[in-house]
């Protein structure tokens, strides 16, 4: 298998083979830890997407007719191969994205393998309903049939993790796929193609086309015969996709942005809360859609929390992703760093906000052109400020005190987003009230990012439409047909 130590020419994976883009146009792939170009990726166009579609089409319905055991066996083989190539994949992911190598090793790649293993097993347990029409001598049964060719489009923050979160259920359900990873982080998707071949995935079942969102991605969403789109990314892009796909009546799953509240009551388990809040604020440089970027703290412990939190944040090491003691690696790209820093600047100009720590770019010896930023904590005194209303998607959190349940519940729900929420309390009545009333697709109580792959995942309001995870994903990737037989 190819190593990632030298310049890499990434190719499209179409019909089981690796191809140059038909236009022979390429995009630079940049290493965020040092700002250097270390490879090139195809700048694919409509023709490449059409080729990928035709390859997918030629494998359907054959793939959907393979036995569940056979499909499951291949998906398990992909999971095993990902695990046995853990180091290669983790290094590639860390280099492409800027995330600490340890994180890629312990979270991203293991989770990508788990995605395949989970859906390899789930498909063998997926069942449909039957309804006997008693008194009418009829029986209804429901078929859940593969859709055909589907499109999967994923972002850069958890590249292989989120790419496989879509591809695995799509393939398990019998579909053939045209997929596009983010152009910013293409490498592990490229390596996945090789693994799929080694695992015996038939040609054309998975096709990976690299390129820009507004050309390659656009060609996928506009394609009249790609019948469903599973998308994870920004809310603006999600709205654009919905506009294009809706008149063609495509099935749509949209996992979009978040501006998640982290609500801390004085009666919580303080140490556990503090440890998790450090993670929920800054894991993956704060570039996780589920990060708790708005921290609300009960007034009676606000000052204690503020001092302890800042002391802990100051201990976080911003460093090169490959170093073992690095807590915060590089942000994914120069434009993204600039964008995040603009938010920090806007907070400085806002009279309601105070930068309590961080806020500056970090220059690391030997990696002076990397995209490093200090973890930043901003004190705000209203939820109605830019910092609390817009998704920053970087190592930046806000903190502010609250006085009572009604006040914090109102503020927690007062954004356009509704992806996740975290609640820290040991009060049962309060837990029940908040879990009912928080406007979010996922609520964590006394924990954060604890994931069980069987559970539904997704957001409300501007955080998305539809649910991924478990059987929800298999339902999305199948078309439901009811059959009624009179006897
Ligand atoms: P974008 O919306 O910019 O991009 C996501 C993907 O869509 C990329 O592959 C992108 O390609 C592609 N794309 C862009 N424009 C189009 C288009 N016109 N047609 C089809 N595809 C297109 O998001 P980011 O990559 O910047 O990711 C960050 C965002 O993702 C954040 O808002 C974050 O909250 C969200 N996210 C949501 C999650 C969830 O589960 N709810 C999980 C993780 C992230 P390209 O990169 O080449 O432009």
PDB file of C-alpha atoms in Angstrom, residues 92-251:
ATOM      1  CA  UNK A  92      -2.527  10.179   6.646  1.00  0.00           C
ATOM      2  CA  UNK A  93      -5.569  11.649   8.419  1.00  0.00           C
ATOM      3  CA  UNK A  94      -3.464  13.667  10.825  1.00  0.00           C
ATOM      4  CA  UNK A  95      -1.293  15.033   8.035  1.00  0.00           C
ATOM      5  CA  UNK A  96      -4.255  15.950   5.838  1.00  0.00           C
ATOM      6  CA  UNK A  97      -6.393  17.515   8.542  1.00  0.00           C
ATOM      7  CA  UNK A  98      -3.954  18.840  11.155  1.00  0.00           C
ATOM      8  CA  UNK A  99      -5.547  16.852  13.975  1.00  0.00           C
ATOM      9  CA  UNK A 100      -3.310  15.264  16.636  1.00  0.00           C
ATOM     10  CA  UNK A 101      -2.069  11.875  15.490  1.00  0.00           C
ATOM     11  CA  UNK A 102      -3.198  10.351  18.794  1.00  0.00           C
ATOM     12  CA  UNK A 103      -6.755  11.492  18.082  1.00  0.00           C
ATOM     13  CA  UNK A 104      -6.718   9.993  14.604  1.00  0.00           C
ATOM     14  CA  UNK A 105      -5.317   6.764  16.059  1.00  0.00           C
ATOM     15  CA  UNK A 106      -7.746   6.453  18.920  1.00  0.00           C
ATOM     16  CA  UNK A 107     -10.922   7.999  17.490  1.00  0.00           C
ATOM     17  CA  UNK A 108     -11.102   8.675  13.750  1.00  0.00           C
ATOM     18  CA  UNK A 109      -9.769   5.481  12.229  1.00  0.00           C
ATOM     19  CA  UNK A 110     -11.103   3.022  14.830  1.00  0.00           C
ATOM     20  CA  UNK A 111     -14.486   4.640  14.415  1.00  0.00           C
ATOM     21  CA  UNK A 112     -14.320   4.328  10.613  1.00  0.00           C
ATOM     22  CA  UNK A 113     -13.664   0.603  11.079  1.00  0.00           C
ATOM     23  CA  UNK A 114     -16.541   0.416  13.570  1.00  0.00           C
ATOM     24  CA  UNK A 115     -18.867   2.031  11.039  1.00  0.00           C
ATOM     25  CA  UNK A 116     -18.236  -0.805   8.580  1.00  0.00           C
ATOM     26  CA  UNK A 117     -18.408  -3.473  11.282  1.00  0.00           C
ATOM     27  CA  UNK A 118     -21.591  -2.038  12.744  1.00  0.00           C
ATOM     28  CA  UNK A 119     -23.476  -1.936   9.430  1.00  0.00           C
ATOM     29  CA  UNK A 120     -22.072  -5.321   8.397  1.00  0.00           C
ATOM     30  CA  UNK A 121     -23.904  -6.709  11.409  1.00  0.00           C
ATOM     31  CA  UNK A 122     -26.901  -4.375  11.299  1.00  0.00           C
ATOM     32  CA  UNK A 123     -27.902  -5.442   7.792  1.00  0.00           C
ATOM     33  CA  UNK A 124     -28.226  -9.040   8.947  1.00  0.00           C
ATOM     34  CA  UNK A 125     -30.691  -7.874  11.626  1.00  0.00           C
ATOM     35  CA  UNK A 126     -32.639  -5.320   9.578  1.00  0.00           C
ATOM     36  CA  UNK A 127     -36.248  -6.422   9.214  1.00  0.00           C
ATOM     37  CA  UNK A 128     -39.524  -5.047   7.962  1.00  0.00           C
ATOM     38  CA  UNK A 129     -43.062  -5.199   9.249  1.00  0.00           C
ATOM     39  CA  UNK A 130     -46.134  -7.168   8.272  1.00  0.00           C
ATOM     40  CA  UNK A 131     -49.725  -6.237   9.065  1.00  0.00           C
ATOM     41  CA  UNK A 132     -52.464  -8.792   8.913  1.00  0.00           C
ATOM     42  CA  UNK A 133     -55.783  -7.163   7.956  1.00  0.00           C
ATOM     43  CA  UNK A 134     -57.887  -9.301  10.243  1.00  0.00           C
ATOM     44  CA  UNK A 135     -61.447  -9.789   9.020  1.00  0.00           C
ATOM     45  CA  UNK A 136     -60.496  -8.882   5.441  1.00  0.00           C
ATOM     46  CA  UNK A 137     -58.458 -11.981   4.555  1.00  0.00           C
ATOM     47  CA  UNK A 138     -55.476  -9.883   3.571  1.00  0.00           C
ATOM     48  CA  UNK A 139     -51.892  -9.556   4.600  1.00  0.00           C
ATOM     49  CA  UNK A 140     -49.660  -6.537   4.114  1.00  0.00           C
ATOM     50  CA  UNK A 141     -45.942  -6.808   4.214  1.00  0.00           C
ATOM     51  CA  UNK A 142     -43.406  -4.074   3.758  1.00  0.00           C
ATOM     52  CA  UNK A 143     -40.371  -4.393   1.563  1.00  0.00           C
ATOM     53  CA  UNK A 144     -37.345  -2.195   2.111  1.00  0.00           C
ATOM     54  CA  UNK A 145     -35.529  -2.193  -1.189  1.00  0.00           C
ATOM     55  CA  UNK A 146     -32.216  -0.635  -2.108  1.00  0.00           C
ATOM     56  CA  UNK A 147     -32.721   2.724  -3.830  1.00  0.00           C
ATOM     57  CA  UNK A 148     -30.178   2.355  -6.642  1.00  0.00           C
ATOM     58  CA  UNK A 149     -27.346   4.835  -7.091  1.00  0.00           C
ATOM     59  CA  UNK A 150     -26.973   7.211  -4.160  1.00  0.00           C
ATOM     60  CA  UNK A 151     -24.673  10.156  -3.442  1.00  0.00           C
ATOM     61  CA  UNK A 152     -22.654  10.674  -0.254  1.00  0.00           C
ATOM     62  CA  UNK A 153     -20.923  14.001   0.436  1.00  0.00           C
ATOM     63  CA  UNK A 154     -18.872  14.589   3.569  1.00  0.00           C
ATOM     64  CA  UNK A 155     -16.885  17.396   5.282  1.00  0.00           C
ATOM     65  CA  UNK A 156     -13.269  17.802   6.390  1.00  0.00           C
ATOM     66  CA  UNK A 157     -13.463  17.754  10.160  1.00  0.00           C
ATOM     67  CA  UNK A 158     -13.741  13.989  10.726  1.00  0.00           C
ATOM     68  CA  UNK A 159     -12.840  12.910   7.203  1.00  0.00           C
ATOM     69  CA  UNK A 160     -12.908   9.107   7.117  1.00  0.00           C
ATOM     70  CA  UNK A 161     -15.126   8.814  10.177  1.00  0.00           C
ATOM     71  CA  UNK A 162     -17.990  10.747   8.539  1.00  0.00           C
ATOM     72  CA  UNK A 163     -17.338   9.478   5.010  1.00  0.00           C
ATOM     73  CA  UNK A 164     -17.728   5.865   6.152  1.00  0.00           C
ATOM     74  CA  UNK A 165     -20.707   6.745   8.382  1.00  0.00           C
ATOM     75  CA  UNK A 166     -22.580   7.258   5.098  1.00  0.00           C
ATOM     76  CA  UNK A 167     -20.941   4.777   2.768  1.00  0.00           C
ATOM     77  CA  UNK A 168     -21.183   1.774   5.078  1.00  0.00           C
ATOM     78  CA  UNK A 169     -24.999   1.842   5.499  1.00  0.00           C
ATOM     79  CA  UNK A 170     -25.507   2.791   1.844  1.00  0.00           C
ATOM     80  CA  UNK A 171     -23.585  -0.242   0.629  1.00  0.00           C
ATOM     81  CA  UNK A 172     -24.897  -2.544   3.350  1.00  0.00           C
ATOM     82  CA  UNK A 173     -28.448  -1.741   2.194  1.00  0.00           C
ATOM     83  CA  UNK A 174     -27.545  -2.806  -1.363  1.00  0.00           C
ATOM     84  CA  UNK A 175     -27.034   0.567  -3.033  1.00  0.00           C
ATOM     85  CA  UNK A 176     -24.188   1.589  -5.289  1.00  0.00           C
ATOM     86  CA  UNK A 177     -22.512   4.831  -4.360  1.00  0.00           C
ATOM     87  CA  UNK A 178     -20.982   7.942  -5.892  1.00  0.00           C
ATOM     88  CA  UNK A 179     -19.148   9.653  -3.050  1.00  0.00           C
ATOM     89  CA  UNK A 180     -17.195  12.859  -2.617  1.00  0.00           C
ATOM     90  CA  UNK A 181     -15.004  13.587   0.392  1.00  0.00           C
ATOM     91  CA  UNK A 182     -14.082  17.169   1.184  1.00  0.00           C
ATOM     92  CA  UNK A 183     -11.478  18.460  -1.211  1.00  0.00           C
ATOM     93  CA  UNK A 184      -9.586  19.749   1.834  1.00  0.00           C
ATOM     94  CA  UNK A 185      -9.078  16.241   3.288  1.00  0.00           C
ATOM     95  CA  UNK A 186      -9.165  13.664   0.478  1.00  0.00           C
ATOM     96  CA  UNK A 187      -6.373  11.270   1.402  1.00  0.00           C
ATOM     97  CA  UNK A 188      -8.029   8.637   3.602  1.00  0.00           C
ATOM     98  CA  UNK A 189     -10.955   8.354   1.181  1.00  0.00           C
ATOM     99  CA  UNK A 190      -8.379   7.663  -1.530  1.00  0.00           C
ATOM    100  CA  UNK A 191      -6.708   4.985   0.604  1.00  0.00           C
ATOM    101  CA  UNK A 192     -10.115   3.464   1.313  1.00  0.00           C
ATOM    102  CA  UNK A 193     -10.531   2.628  -2.382  1.00  0.00           C
ATOM    103  CA  UNK A 194      -7.512   0.350  -2.230  1.00  0.00           C
ATOM    104  CA  UNK A 195      -8.873  -1.379   0.837  1.00  0.00           C
ATOM    105  CA  UNK A 196     -12.260  -1.939  -0.798  1.00  0.00           C
ATOM    106  CA  UNK A 197     -10.541  -3.718  -3.686  1.00  0.00           C
ATOM    107  CA  UNK A 198      -8.510  -5.864  -1.291  1.00  0.00           C
ATOM    108  CA  UNK A 199     -11.657  -6.739   0.649  1.00  0.00           C
ATOM    109  CA  UNK A 200     -13.368  -7.965  -2.517  1.00  0.00           C
ATOM    110  CA  UNK A 201     -15.950  -5.218  -2.932  1.00  0.00           C
ATOM    111  CA  UNK A 202     -17.220  -5.692  -6.499  1.00  0.00           C
ATOM    112  CA  UNK A 203     -16.246  -3.013  -9.007  1.00  0.00           C
ATOM    113  CA  UNK A 204     -18.599  -0.083  -9.270  1.00  0.00           C
ATOM    114  CA  UNK A 205     -20.311  -0.564  -5.899  1.00  0.00           C
ATOM    115  CA  UNK A 206     -18.339   2.348  -4.465  1.00  0.00           C
ATOM    116  CA  UNK A 207     -17.008   5.170  -6.614  1.00  0.00           C
ATOM    117  CA  UNK A 208     -15.080   8.067  -5.109  1.00  0.00           C
ATOM    118  CA  UNK A 209     -14.786  11.295  -7.048  1.00  0.00           C
ATOM    119  CA  UNK A 210     -12.533  14.051  -5.747  1.00  0.00           C
ATOM    120  CA  UNK A 211     -12.921  17.742  -6.372  1.00  0.00           C
ATOM    121  CA  UNK A 212     -14.522  21.001  -5.372  1.00  0.00           C
ATOM    122  CA  UNK A 213     -17.933  21.316  -3.832  1.00  0.00           C
ATOM    123  CA  UNK A 214     -19.347  23.675  -6.396  1.00  0.00           C
ATOM    124  CA  UNK A 215     -18.265  21.543  -9.364  1.00  0.00           C
ATOM    125  CA  UNK A 216     -17.853  17.881  -8.381  1.00  0.00           C
ATOM    126  CA  UNK A 217     -20.344  18.076  -5.522  1.00  0.00           C
ATOM    127  CA  UNK A 218     -22.741  20.100  -7.611  1.00  0.00           C
ATOM    128  CA  UNK A 219     -22.632  17.494 -10.407  1.00  0.00           C
ATOM    129  CA  UNK A 220     -23.595  14.787  -7.898  1.00  0.00           C
ATOM    130  CA  UNK A 221     -26.539  16.673  -6.439  1.00  0.00           C
ATOM    131  CA  UNK A 222     -27.761  17.761  -9.899  1.00  0.00           C
ATOM    132  CA  UNK A 223     -27.536  14.281 -11.383  1.00  0.00           C
ATOM    133  CA  UNK A 224     -31.086  13.237 -12.264  1.00  0.00           C
ATOM    134  CA  UNK A 225     -30.469   9.545 -11.615  1.00  0.00           C
ATOM    135  CA  UNK A 226     -28.642   9.770  -8.312  1.00  0.00           C
ATOM    136  CA  UNK A 227     -31.752   9.212  -6.281  1.00  0.00           C
ATOM    137  CA  UNK A 228     -30.720  10.058  -2.745  1.00  0.00           C
ATOM    138  CA  UNK A 229     -28.159  12.401  -1.206  1.00  0.00           C
ATOM    139  CA  UNK A 230     -26.672  11.951   2.211  1.00  0.00           C
ATOM    140  CA  UNK A 231     -24.813  15.132   3.104  1.00  0.00           C
ATOM    141  CA  UNK A 232     -22.867  16.330   6.117  1.00  0.00           C
ATOM    142  CA  UNK A 233     -21.530  19.859   6.095  1.00  0.00           C
ATOM    143  CA  UNK A 234     -22.450  23.475   6.648  1.00  0.00           C
ATOM    144  CA  UNK A 235     -26.020  24.765   6.919  1.00  0.00           C
ATOM    145  CA  UNK A 236     -25.626  27.082   3.934  1.00  0.00           C
ATOM    146  CA  UNK A 237     -24.467  24.237   1.692  1.00  0.00           C
ATOM    147  CA  UNK A 238     -27.297  22.066   3.037  1.00  0.00           C
ATOM    148  CA  UNK A 239     -29.865  24.691   2.061  1.00  0.00           C
ATOM    149  CA  UNK A 240     -28.336  24.924  -1.403  1.00  0.00           C
ATOM    150  CA  UNK A 241     -28.470  21.136  -1.840  1.00  0.00           C
ATOM    151  CA  UNK A 242     -32.091  21.028  -0.702  1.00  0.00           C
ATOM    152  CA  UNK A 243     -33.000  23.651  -3.301  1.00  0.00           C
ATOM    153  CA  UNK A 244     -31.425  21.646  -6.120  1.00  0.00           C
ATOM    154  CA  UNK A 245     -32.607  18.220  -4.990  1.00  0.00           C
ATOM    155  CA  UNK A 246     -36.186  19.002  -3.964  1.00  0.00           C
ATOM    156  CA  UNK A 247     -37.645  19.540  -7.478  1.00  0.00           C
ATOM    157  CA  UNK A 248     -36.208  16.135  -8.459  1.00  0.00           C
ATOM    158  CA  UNK A 249     -37.797  14.558  -5.344  1.00  0.00           C
ATOM    159  CA  UNK A 250     -34.529  13.066  -4.185  1.00  0.00           C
ATOM    160  CA  UNK A 251     -34.368  11.537  -0.758  1.00  0.00           C
TER     161      UNK A 251
END
